[in-house]
């Protein structure tokens, strides 16, 4: 591992100071929670088996989110743990993982980068990359998905019909957004220029390890050891383009290569020192269902934001779509 730069050390110091503040503020949060918001949240969380949140309640959640955001500030550090407490994370959720991609056909699309043409990996249309999606083979990965715990709902007939029509219209090309939430509203338009990075490119960035707790909104959590690279370092290596006013884009958007799962984040959350583009778990390369070759681990957010098998990282000023937000979950999902 390379030595941290001075800038990185200063950032870490800042985060540590902010964490102290956060702990003190947590008492305030507890007090607020005691007034009822937390009870309501637990009730919503536990009441409906299929995890759908009725619309009127989403309003209440959004209110709680504002409170949480004001109180918990994104800059706090999640606690870290000794290796002896870490266990392999169970796999949960296989959206965007139902096809296979040979390692040599994998690329990371990057859009919204400043001066993209200066990079050797520049492409005038990153969406044209052909991942050569393969159907899973019997007995191999992609069969018998281990997503027993994942929230799911039966696919409505109308959705199945629409999917069939879409497949036909696209003349054989795999349609994007084949799960219940459908296609993202903020995916790239065909013809979007950017970079197509290989895993070799990605792995040139400094290796970083993290032993942190992973929390799923369904009520389980696990301490796991991760390794990969800081998303912050990635953003520094491939910085976003600024607007005419010189401002950075507000958001980062990520998708699986098939567009079936997608997540959006505030840019500053991606610059958090514990936001990790993970390539390994518990000292092993990620398996298919763990999100190989590249997934997100973001201990300051719930599990559903921690997208597995990232195919696109895009900087944008449009608030990005999010798979579970479409089904009623909170976009912010902060812890
Ligand atoms: N591509 C993809 N990423 C995903 C999901 C998914 O279904 N597909 N599920 C999310 C949810 S809800 C959780 S809790 C975590 C689970 O990560 P794990 O399978 O490594 O436990 O992945 C998140 N990232
Ligand atoms: Mo989850």
Tab-separated table of C-alpha atoms and ligand atoms in Angstrom:
chain	number	residue	atom	x	y	z
A	1	UNK	CA	0.000	0.000	0.000
A	2	UNK	CA	1.349	3.430	-0.819
A	3	UNK	CA	1.835	6.018	1.888
A	4	UNK	CA	-1.064	8.399	2.358
A	5	UNK	CA	-0.476	11.794	0.848
A	6	UNK	CA	-0.404	14.861	3.058
A	7	UNK	CA	-3.706	15.899	1.610
A	8	UNK	CA	-5.213	12.537	2.446
A	9	UNK	CA	-3.909	12.738	6.021
A	10	UNK	CA	-5.391	16.182	6.418
A	11	UNK	CA	-8.734	14.930	5.083
A	12	UNK	CA	-8.674	12.017	7.500
A	13	UNK	CA	-7.977	14.419	10.351
A	14	UNK	CA	-10.926	16.528	9.281
A	15	UNK	CA	-13.117	13.472	9.212
A	16	UNK	CA	-11.962	12.403	12.656
A	17	UNK	CA	-12.804	15.814	14.054
A	18	UNK	CA	-16.204	15.692	12.372
A	19	UNK	CA	-16.769	12.205	13.813
A	20	UNK	CA	-16.349	13.532	17.314
A	21	UNK	CA	-18.970	16.111	16.545
A	22	UNK	CA	-21.173	13.440	15.114
A	23	UNK	CA	-21.032	11.371	18.292
A	24	UNK	CA	-22.110	14.344	20.330
A	25	UNK	CA	-24.834	15.083	17.863
A	26	UNK	CA	-26.011	11.485	18.064
A	27	UNK	CA	-27.468	12.274	21.469
A	28	UNK	CA	-29.576	14.890	19.815
A	29	UNK	CA	-30.617	12.322	17.239
A	30	UNK	CA	-31.601	9.908	19.990
A	31	UNK	CA	-33.691	12.611	21.588
A	32	UNK	CA	-35.400	13.333	18.289
A	33	UNK	CA	-35.963	9.649	17.687
A	34	UNK	CA	-37.657	9.359	21.064
A	35	UNK	CA	-40.276	11.809	19.859
A	36	UNK	CA	-41.665	9.181	17.516
A	37	UNK	CA	-39.831	9.296	14.215
A	38	UNK	CA	-37.866	6.214	15.028
A	39	UNK	CA	-40.916	4.242	16.142
A	40	UNK	CA	-42.635	5.064	12.886
A	41	UNK	CA	-39.549	4.031	10.985
A	42	UNK	CA	-39.292	0.670	12.743
A	43	UNK	CA	-42.948	0.071	12.168
A	44	UNK	CA	-42.624	0.701	8.464
A	45	UNK	CA	-39.504	-1.381	8.372
A	46	UNK	CA	-41.103	-4.394	10.049
A	47	UNK	CA	-44.746	-4.189	9.133
A	48	UNK	CA	-45.039	-5.031	5.465
A	49	UNK	CA	-43.703	-8.359	4.362
A	50	UNK	CA	-42.996	-7.326	0.812
A	51	UNK	CA	-41.190	-4.173	1.958
A	52	UNK	CA	-43.218	-1.824	-0.203
A	53	UNK	CA	-43.742	1.524	1.430
A	54	UNK	CA	-47.101	3.194	0.836
A	55	UNK	CA	-46.863	6.696	-0.574
A	56	UNK	CA	-48.127	8.695	2.416
A	57	UNK	CA	-45.458	7.079	4.552
A	58	UNK	CA	-42.714	7.999	2.132
A	59	UNK	CA	-43.379	11.623	3.018
A	60	UNK	CA	-42.753	10.826	6.651
A	61	UNK	CA	-39.550	9.019	5.720
A	62	UNK	CA	-38.355	11.950	3.690
A	63	UNK	CA	-38.956	14.156	6.685
A	64	UNK	CA	-36.913	11.816	8.863
A	65	UNK	CA	-34.218	11.850	6.214
A	66	UNK	CA	-33.931	15.603	6.407
A	67	UNK	CA	-33.618	15.343	10.153
A	68	UNK	CA	-31.002	12.586	9.881
A	69	UNK	CA	-29.044	14.556	7.308
A	70	UNK	CA	-29.008	17.654	9.464
A	71	UNK	CA	-28.027	15.704	12.541
A	72	UNK	CA	-25.709	13.025	11.214
A	73	UNK	CA	-23.726	14.871	8.558
A	74	UNK	CA	-22.106	12.610	5.972
A	75	UNK	CA	-18.598	13.317	7.133
A	76	UNK	CA	-18.566	11.054	10.173
A	77	UNK	CA	-16.353	7.965	10.094
A	78	UNK	CA	-17.871	4.514	10.526
A	79	UNK	CA	-16.191	2.447	13.222
A	80	UNK	CA	-13.514	-0.013	12.098
A	81	UNK	CA	-12.880	-3.430	13.663
A	82	UNK	CA	-10.058	-5.946	14.167
A	83	UNK	CA	-9.660	-8.665	11.526
A	84	UNK	CA	-10.703	-11.302	14.086
A	85	UNK	CA	-14.262	-9.946	14.067
A	86	UNK	CA	-14.651	-10.016	10.303
A	87	UNK	CA	-16.643	-12.701	8.499
A	88	UNK	CA	-17.508	-13.170	4.819
A	89	UNK	CA	-20.589	-11.169	3.908
A	90	UNK	CA	-23.588	-13.245	2.950
A	91	UNK	CA	-24.852	-12.603	-0.552
A	92	UNK	CA	-28.133	-10.818	-0.827
A	93	UNK	CA	-29.628	-9.488	-4.043
A	94	UNK	CA	-28.699	-10.494	-7.584
A	95	UNK	CA	-30.199	-7.757	-9.717
A	96	UNK	CA	-27.770	-6.879	-12.448
A	97	UNK	CA	-25.913	-10.144	-11.857
A	98	UNK	CA	-28.055	-12.554	-13.814
A	99	UNK	CA	-25.837	-12.574	-16.853
A	100	UNK	CA	-22.161	-13.458	-17.038
A	101	UNK	CA	-19.400	-11.304	-18.534
A	102	UNK	CA	-16.010	-12.770	-19.343
A	103	UNK	CA	-13.276	-10.805	-17.541
A	104	UNK	CA	-11.743	-9.695	-20.849
A	105	UNK	CA	-15.094	-8.232	-21.923
A	106	UNK	CA	-15.561	-6.197	-18.780
A	107	UNK	CA	-15.127	-2.417	-19.007
A	108	UNK	CA	-15.927	0.376	-16.612
A	109	UNK	CA	-17.711	3.169	-18.432
A	110	UNK	CA	-16.890	6.614	-17.047
A	111	UNK	CA	-18.881	9.676	-18.107
A	112	UNK	CA	-18.706	13.349	-17.199
A	113	UNK	CA	-14.909	13.401	-16.824
A	114	UNK	CA	-13.003	16.648	-17.418
A	115	UNK	CA	-11.037	16.710	-20.706
A	116	UNK	CA	-11.842	13.087	-21.558
A	117	UNK	CA	-9.894	13.214	-24.810
A	118	UNK	CA	-6.599	13.462	-22.980
A	119	UNK	CA	-6.965	9.840	-21.794
A	120	UNK	CA	-5.913	6.895	-23.937
A	121	UNK	CA	-9.172	5.181	-22.925
A	122	UNK	CA	-11.330	7.880	-24.541
A	123	UNK	CA	-14.324	6.674	-26.594
A	124	UNK	CA	-16.791	8.870	-28.414
A	125	UNK	CA	-19.643	6.560	-27.367
A	126	UNK	CA	-19.135	4.538	-24.209
A	127	UNK	CA	-22.638	3.051	-24.443
A	128	UNK	CA	-21.599	1.204	-27.606
A	129	UNK	CA	-19.352	-1.157	-25.646
A	130	UNK	CA	-20.484	-4.756	-26.150
A	131	UNK	CA	-20.228	-6.730	-22.897
A	132	UNK	CA	-21.180	-9.957	-24.704
A	133	UNK	CA	-23.592	-10.964	-21.944
A	134	UNK	CA	-23.684	-14.722	-21.614
A	135	UNK	CA	-26.403	-16.867	-20.138
A	136	UNK	CA	-25.373	-18.672	-16.977
A	137	UNK	CA	-24.426	-22.319	-17.417
A	138	UNK	CA	-26.007	-25.067	-15.318
A	139	UNK	CA	-24.036	-25.542	-12.117
A	140	UNK	CA	-22.020	-22.346	-12.617
A	141	UNK	CA	-22.454	-18.838	-11.224
A	142	UNK	CA	-25.688	-17.135	-12.204
A	143	UNK	CA	-27.728	-20.249	-11.505
A	144	UNK	CA	-29.615	-20.829	-8.266
A	145	UNK	CA	-29.179	-17.266	-7.139
A	146	UNK	CA	-28.434	-16.879	-3.460
A	147	UNK	CA	-30.805	-13.973	-2.986
A	148	UNK	CA	-33.168	-15.649	-0.554
A	149	UNK	CA	-33.078	-12.598	1.674
A	150	UNK	CA	-33.574	-10.029	-1.056
A	151	UNK	CA	-36.855	-8.154	-1.009
A	152	UNK	CA	-38.829	-9.313	-3.996
A	153	UNK	CA	-42.272	-9.132	-5.476
A	154	UNK	CA	-43.882	-11.236	-8.204
A	155	UNK	CA	-43.493	-9.716	-11.647
A	156	UNK	CA	-46.849	-8.319	-12.754
A	157	UNK	CA	-48.221	-9.660	-16.050
A	158	UNK	CA	-48.203	-6.174	-17.604
A	159	UNK	CA	-44.516	-5.845	-16.828
A	160	UNK	CA	-43.724	-9.177	-18.435
A	161	UNK	CA	-45.647	-8.141	-21.565
A	162	UNK	CA	-43.857	-4.802	-21.726
A	163	UNK	CA	-40.516	-6.552	-21.379
A	164	UNK	CA	-41.318	-8.928	-24.218
A	165	UNK	CA	-42.309	-5.995	-26.454
A	166	UNK	CA	-39.133	-4.142	-25.526
A	167	UNK	CA	-36.952	-7.138	-26.400
A	168	UNK	CA	-38.609	-7.379	-29.786
A	169	UNK	CA	-38.220	-3.652	-30.487
A	170	UNK	CA	-34.508	-3.738	-29.642
A	171	UNK	CA	-33.834	-6.469	-32.174
A	172	UNK	CA	-31.975	-8.977	-30.035
A	173	UNK	CA	-29.845	-6.570	-27.975
A	174	UNK	CA	-30.378	-7.282	-24.299
A	175	UNK	CA	-32.908	-4.718	-23.010
A	176	UNK	CA	-31.761	-2.719	-20.006
A	177	UNK	CA	-33.683	-2.600	-16.761
A	178	UNK	CA	-35.173	-6.078	-16.710
A	179	UNK	CA	-36.093	-6.112	-13.019
A	180	UNK	CA	-39.132	-4.752	-11.269
A	181	UNK	CA	-37.943	-1.135	-11.172
A	182	UNK	CA	-37.440	-1.166	-14.931
A	183	UNK	CA	-34.914	0.930	-16.775
A	184	UNK	CA	-33.254	3.825	-15.007
A	185	UNK	CA	-34.446	7.293	-15.995
A	186	UNK	CA	-30.929	8.671	-15.728
A	187	UNK	CA	-28.875	6.184	-17.738
A	188	UNK	CA	-26.562	7.386	-20.502
A	189	UNK	CA	-27.982	8.283	-23.892
A	190	UNK	CA	-26.428	6.491	-26.843
A	191	UNK	CA	-23.580	8.608	-28.162
A	192	UNK	CA	-22.284	9.693	-24.735
A	193	UNK	CA	-18.505	10.159	-24.857
A	194	UNK	CA	-16.269	9.128	-21.979
A	195	UNK	CA	-13.726	6.522	-20.938
A	196	UNK	CA	-13.762	2.752	-21.099
A	197	UNK	CA	-11.449	1.494	-18.375
A	198	UNK	CA	-10.177	-2.038	-17.921
A	199	UNK	CA	-9.696	-3.569	-14.471
A	200	UNK	CA	-5.952	-3.134	-15.017
A	201	UNK	CA	-6.530	0.616	-15.260
A	202	UNK	CA	-8.663	0.610	-12.125
A	203	UNK	CA	-6.153	-1.475	-10.156
A	204	UNK	CA	-3.383	1.071	-10.791
A	205	UNK	CA	-4.876	3.193	-8.019
A	206	UNK	CA	-3.572	2.667	-4.459
A	207	UNK	CA	-4.889	-0.378	-2.635
A	208	UNK	CA	-6.899	0.332	0.479
A	209	UNK	CA	-8.286	-2.009	3.147
A	210	UNK	CA	-11.232	-1.519	5.413
A	211	UNK	CA	-12.884	-3.632	8.120
A	212	UNK	CA	-16.302	-2.162	8.685
A	213	UNK	CA	-19.869	-3.110	9.384
A	214	UNK	CA	-22.231	-3.678	6.484
A	215	UNK	CA	-25.864	-2.905	7.299
A	216	UNK	CA	-28.875	-3.989	5.340
A	217	UNK	CA	-32.179	-2.203	5.865
A	218	UNK	CA	-33.832	-5.604	6.323
A	219	UNK	CA	-32.311	-5.707	9.771
A	220	UNK	CA	-29.051	-7.671	9.538
A	221	UNK	CA	-25.490	-6.455	9.708
A	222	UNK	CA	-22.051	-8.066	9.376
A	223	UNK	CA	-18.478	-6.990	9.939
A	224	UNK	CA	-16.414	-7.736	6.851
A	225	UNK	CA	-12.941	-7.067	5.544
A	226	UNK	CA	-12.774	-5.306	2.207
A	227	UNK	CA	-9.965	-4.275	-0.079
A	228	UNK	CA	-9.952	-2.220	-3.219
A	229	UNK	CA	-9.416	1.439	-3.924
A	230	UNK	CA	-10.878	4.570	-2.510
A	231	UNK	CA	-13.604	6.050	-4.655
A	232	UNK	CA	-12.079	9.382	-3.675
A	233	UNK	CA	-8.791	8.374	-5.340
A	234	UNK	CA	-10.689	7.293	-8.419
A	235	UNK	CA	-12.399	10.689	-8.551
A	236	UNK	CA	-9.015	12.383	-8.250
A	237	UNK	CA	-7.544	10.264	-11.041
A	238	UNK	CA	-10.580	10.851	-13.279
A	239	UNK	CA	-11.932	14.188	-12.066
A	240	UNK	CA	-15.383	15.421	-13.055
A	241	UNK	CA	-15.878	18.263	-15.470
A	242	UNK	CA	-16.853	21.558	-13.865
A	243	UNK	CA	-19.731	23.667	-15.164
A	244	UNK	CA	-19.439	27.220	-16.593
A	245	UNK	CA	-19.476	28.579	-13.056
A	246	UNK	CA	-16.557	26.350	-12.140
A	247	UNK	CA	-18.706	24.168	-9.880
A	248	UNK	CA	-18.353	20.417	-9.546
A	249	UNK	CA	-21.317	18.189	-10.456
A	250	UNK	CA	-23.495	17.390	-7.467
A	251	UNK	CA	-23.993	13.685	-8.042
A	252	UNK	CA	-22.433	10.389	-9.012
A	253	UNK	CA	-24.494	7.734	-10.748
A	254	UNK	CA	-23.615	4.027	-11.033
A	255	UNK	CA	-25.155	1.146	-12.947
A	256	UNK	CA	-24.535	-2.525	-13.533
A	257	UNK	CA	-23.378	-3.273	-17.092
A	258	UNK	CA	-26.862	-4.562	-18.018
A	259	UNK	CA	-28.592	-1.555	-16.436
A	260	UNK	CA	-30.715	-3.765	-14.185
A	261	UNK	CA	-29.479	-2.224	-10.907
A	262	UNK	CA	-28.468	1.370	-10.351
A	263	UNK	CA	-27.663	3.818	-7.569
A	264	UNK	CA	-27.114	7.536	-7.163
A	265	UNK	CA	-25.025	9.440	-4.620
A	266	UNK	CA	-24.043	12.930	-3.605
A	267	UNK	CA	-20.540	13.594	-4.930
A	268	UNK	CA	-19.270	14.431	-1.444
A	269	UNK	CA	-20.430	11.054	-0.111
A	270	UNK	CA	-18.267	9.460	-2.804
A	271	UNK	CA	-15.320	11.536	-1.567
A	272	UNK	CA	-15.713	10.141	1.949
A	273	UNK	CA	-12.475	8.303	2.870
A	274	UNK	CA	-14.384	5.078	3.606
A	275	UNK	CA	-16.256	4.935	0.299
A	276	UNK	CA	-14.500	2.001	-1.314
A	277	UNK	CA	-14.525	0.524	-4.792
A	278	UNK	CA	-14.018	-3.019	-3.580
A	279	UNK	CA	-12.297	-5.772	-5.539
A	280	UNK	CA	-11.674	-8.218	-2.672
A	281	UNK	CA	-13.477	-9.481	0.393
A	282	UNK	CA	-11.819	-11.363	3.273
A	283	UNK	CA	-8.573	-11.565	1.320
A	284	UNK	CA	-10.173	-13.181	-1.737
A	285	UNK	CA	-11.144	-11.697	-5.082
A	286	UNK	CA	-14.886	-10.959	-5.150
A	287	UNK	CA	-17.080	-13.797	-6.375
A	288	UNK	CA	-19.775	-13.234	-8.980
A	289	UNK	CA	-22.550	-12.743	-6.396
A	290	UNK	CA	-20.339	-10.536	-4.273
A	291	UNK	CA	-20.174	-8.179	-7.251
A	292	UNK	CA	-17.026	-9.104	-9.184
A	293	UNK	CA	-14.999	-7.483	-10.518
A	294	UNK	CA	-15.878	-4.153	-8.864
A	295	UNK	CA	-18.494	-3.193	-6.283
A	296	UNK	CA	-19.119	-0.421	-3.853
A	297	UNK	CA	-18.709	-0.638	-0.112
A	298	UNK	CA	-19.948	2.487	1.615
A	299	UNK	CA	-20.300	1.902	5.355
A	300	UNK	CA	-22.084	5.233	5.871
A	301	UNK	CA	-24.981	4.009	3.705
A	302	UNK	CA	-27.357	1.092	3.844
A	303	UNK	CA	-26.616	-2.030	1.813
A	304	UNK	CA	-28.958	-1.226	-1.032
A	305	UNK	CA	-26.701	1.671	-2.031
A	306	UNK	CA	-23.676	-0.625	-2.213
A	307	UNK	CA	-23.990	-1.610	-5.828
A	308	UNK	CA	-22.366	-4.821	-6.998
A	309	UNK	CA	-20.744	-5.274	-10.428
A	310	UNK	CA	-20.373	-1.628	-11.381
A	311	UNK	CA	-20.381	-1.007	-15.136
A	312	UNK	CA	-20.763	2.763	-15.157
A	313	UNK	CA	-19.627	5.681	-13.040
A	314	UNK	CA	-21.091	8.975	-14.261
A	315	UNK	CA	-20.766	12.468	-12.819
A	316	UNK	CA	-23.951	14.444	-13.212
A	317	UNK	CA	-25.950	17.437	-12.004
A	318	UNK	CA	-29.262	15.617	-12.464
A	319	UNK	CA	-30.299	13.757	-9.348
A	320	UNK	CA	-29.702	10.153	-10.364
A	321	UNK	CA	-32.285	7.432	-10.302
A	322	UNK	CA	-31.952	4.644	-7.780
A	323	UNK	CA	-33.308	1.119	-7.994
A	324	UNK	CA	-34.850	0.895	-4.521
A	325	UNK	CA	-35.938	4.517	-4.441
A	326	UNK	CA	-38.244	3.674	-7.325
A	327	UNK	CA	-39.863	1.104	-5.060
A	328	UNK	CA	-40.367	3.538	-2.222
A	329	UNK	CA	-37.097	3.474	-0.297
A	330	UNK	CA	-35.256	6.574	0.760
A	331	UNK	CA	-32.725	7.909	-1.787
A	332	UNK	CA	-30.324	9.145	0.885
A	333	UNK	CA	-30.180	5.874	2.895
A	334	UNK	CA	-27.618	7.287	5.328
A	335	UNK	CA	-26.612	5.620	8.562
B	1	LIG	N1	-26.029	-5.233	-8.536
B	1	LIG	C1	-26.638	-5.324	-7.344
B	1	LIG	N2	-26.107	-4.693	-6.286
B	1	LIG	C2	-26.712	-4.782	-5.092
B	1	LIG	C3	-27.935	-5.480	-4.929
B	1	LIG	C4	-28.474	-6.124	-6.066
B	1	LIG	O1	-29.540	-6.780	-6.027
B	1	LIG	N3	-27.787	-6.033	-7.254
B	1	LIG	N4	-28.537	-5.524	-3.697
B	1	LIG	C5	-28.157	-4.518	-2.707
B	1	LIG	C6	-28.582	-4.853	-1.373
B	1	LIG	S1	-30.216	-4.599	-0.984
B	1	LIG	C7	-27.703	-5.284	-0.426
B	1	LIG	S2	-28.159	-5.539	1.184
B	1	LIG	C8	-26.298	-5.559	-0.780
B	1	LIG	C9	-25.936	-6.979	-0.421
B	1	LIG	O2	-24.590	-7.221	-0.682
B	1	LIG	P1	-24.068	-8.685	-0.501
B	1	LIG	O3	-24.811	-9.562	-1.458
B	1	LIG	O4	-22.617	-8.652	-0.755
B	1	LIG	O5	-24.432	-9.074	0.913
B	1	LIG	O6	-26.025	-5.378	-2.146
B	1	LIG	C10	-26.654	-4.279	-2.725
B	1	LIG	N5	-26.139	-4.142	-4.052
B	2	LIG	MO1	-30.298	-4.785	1.353
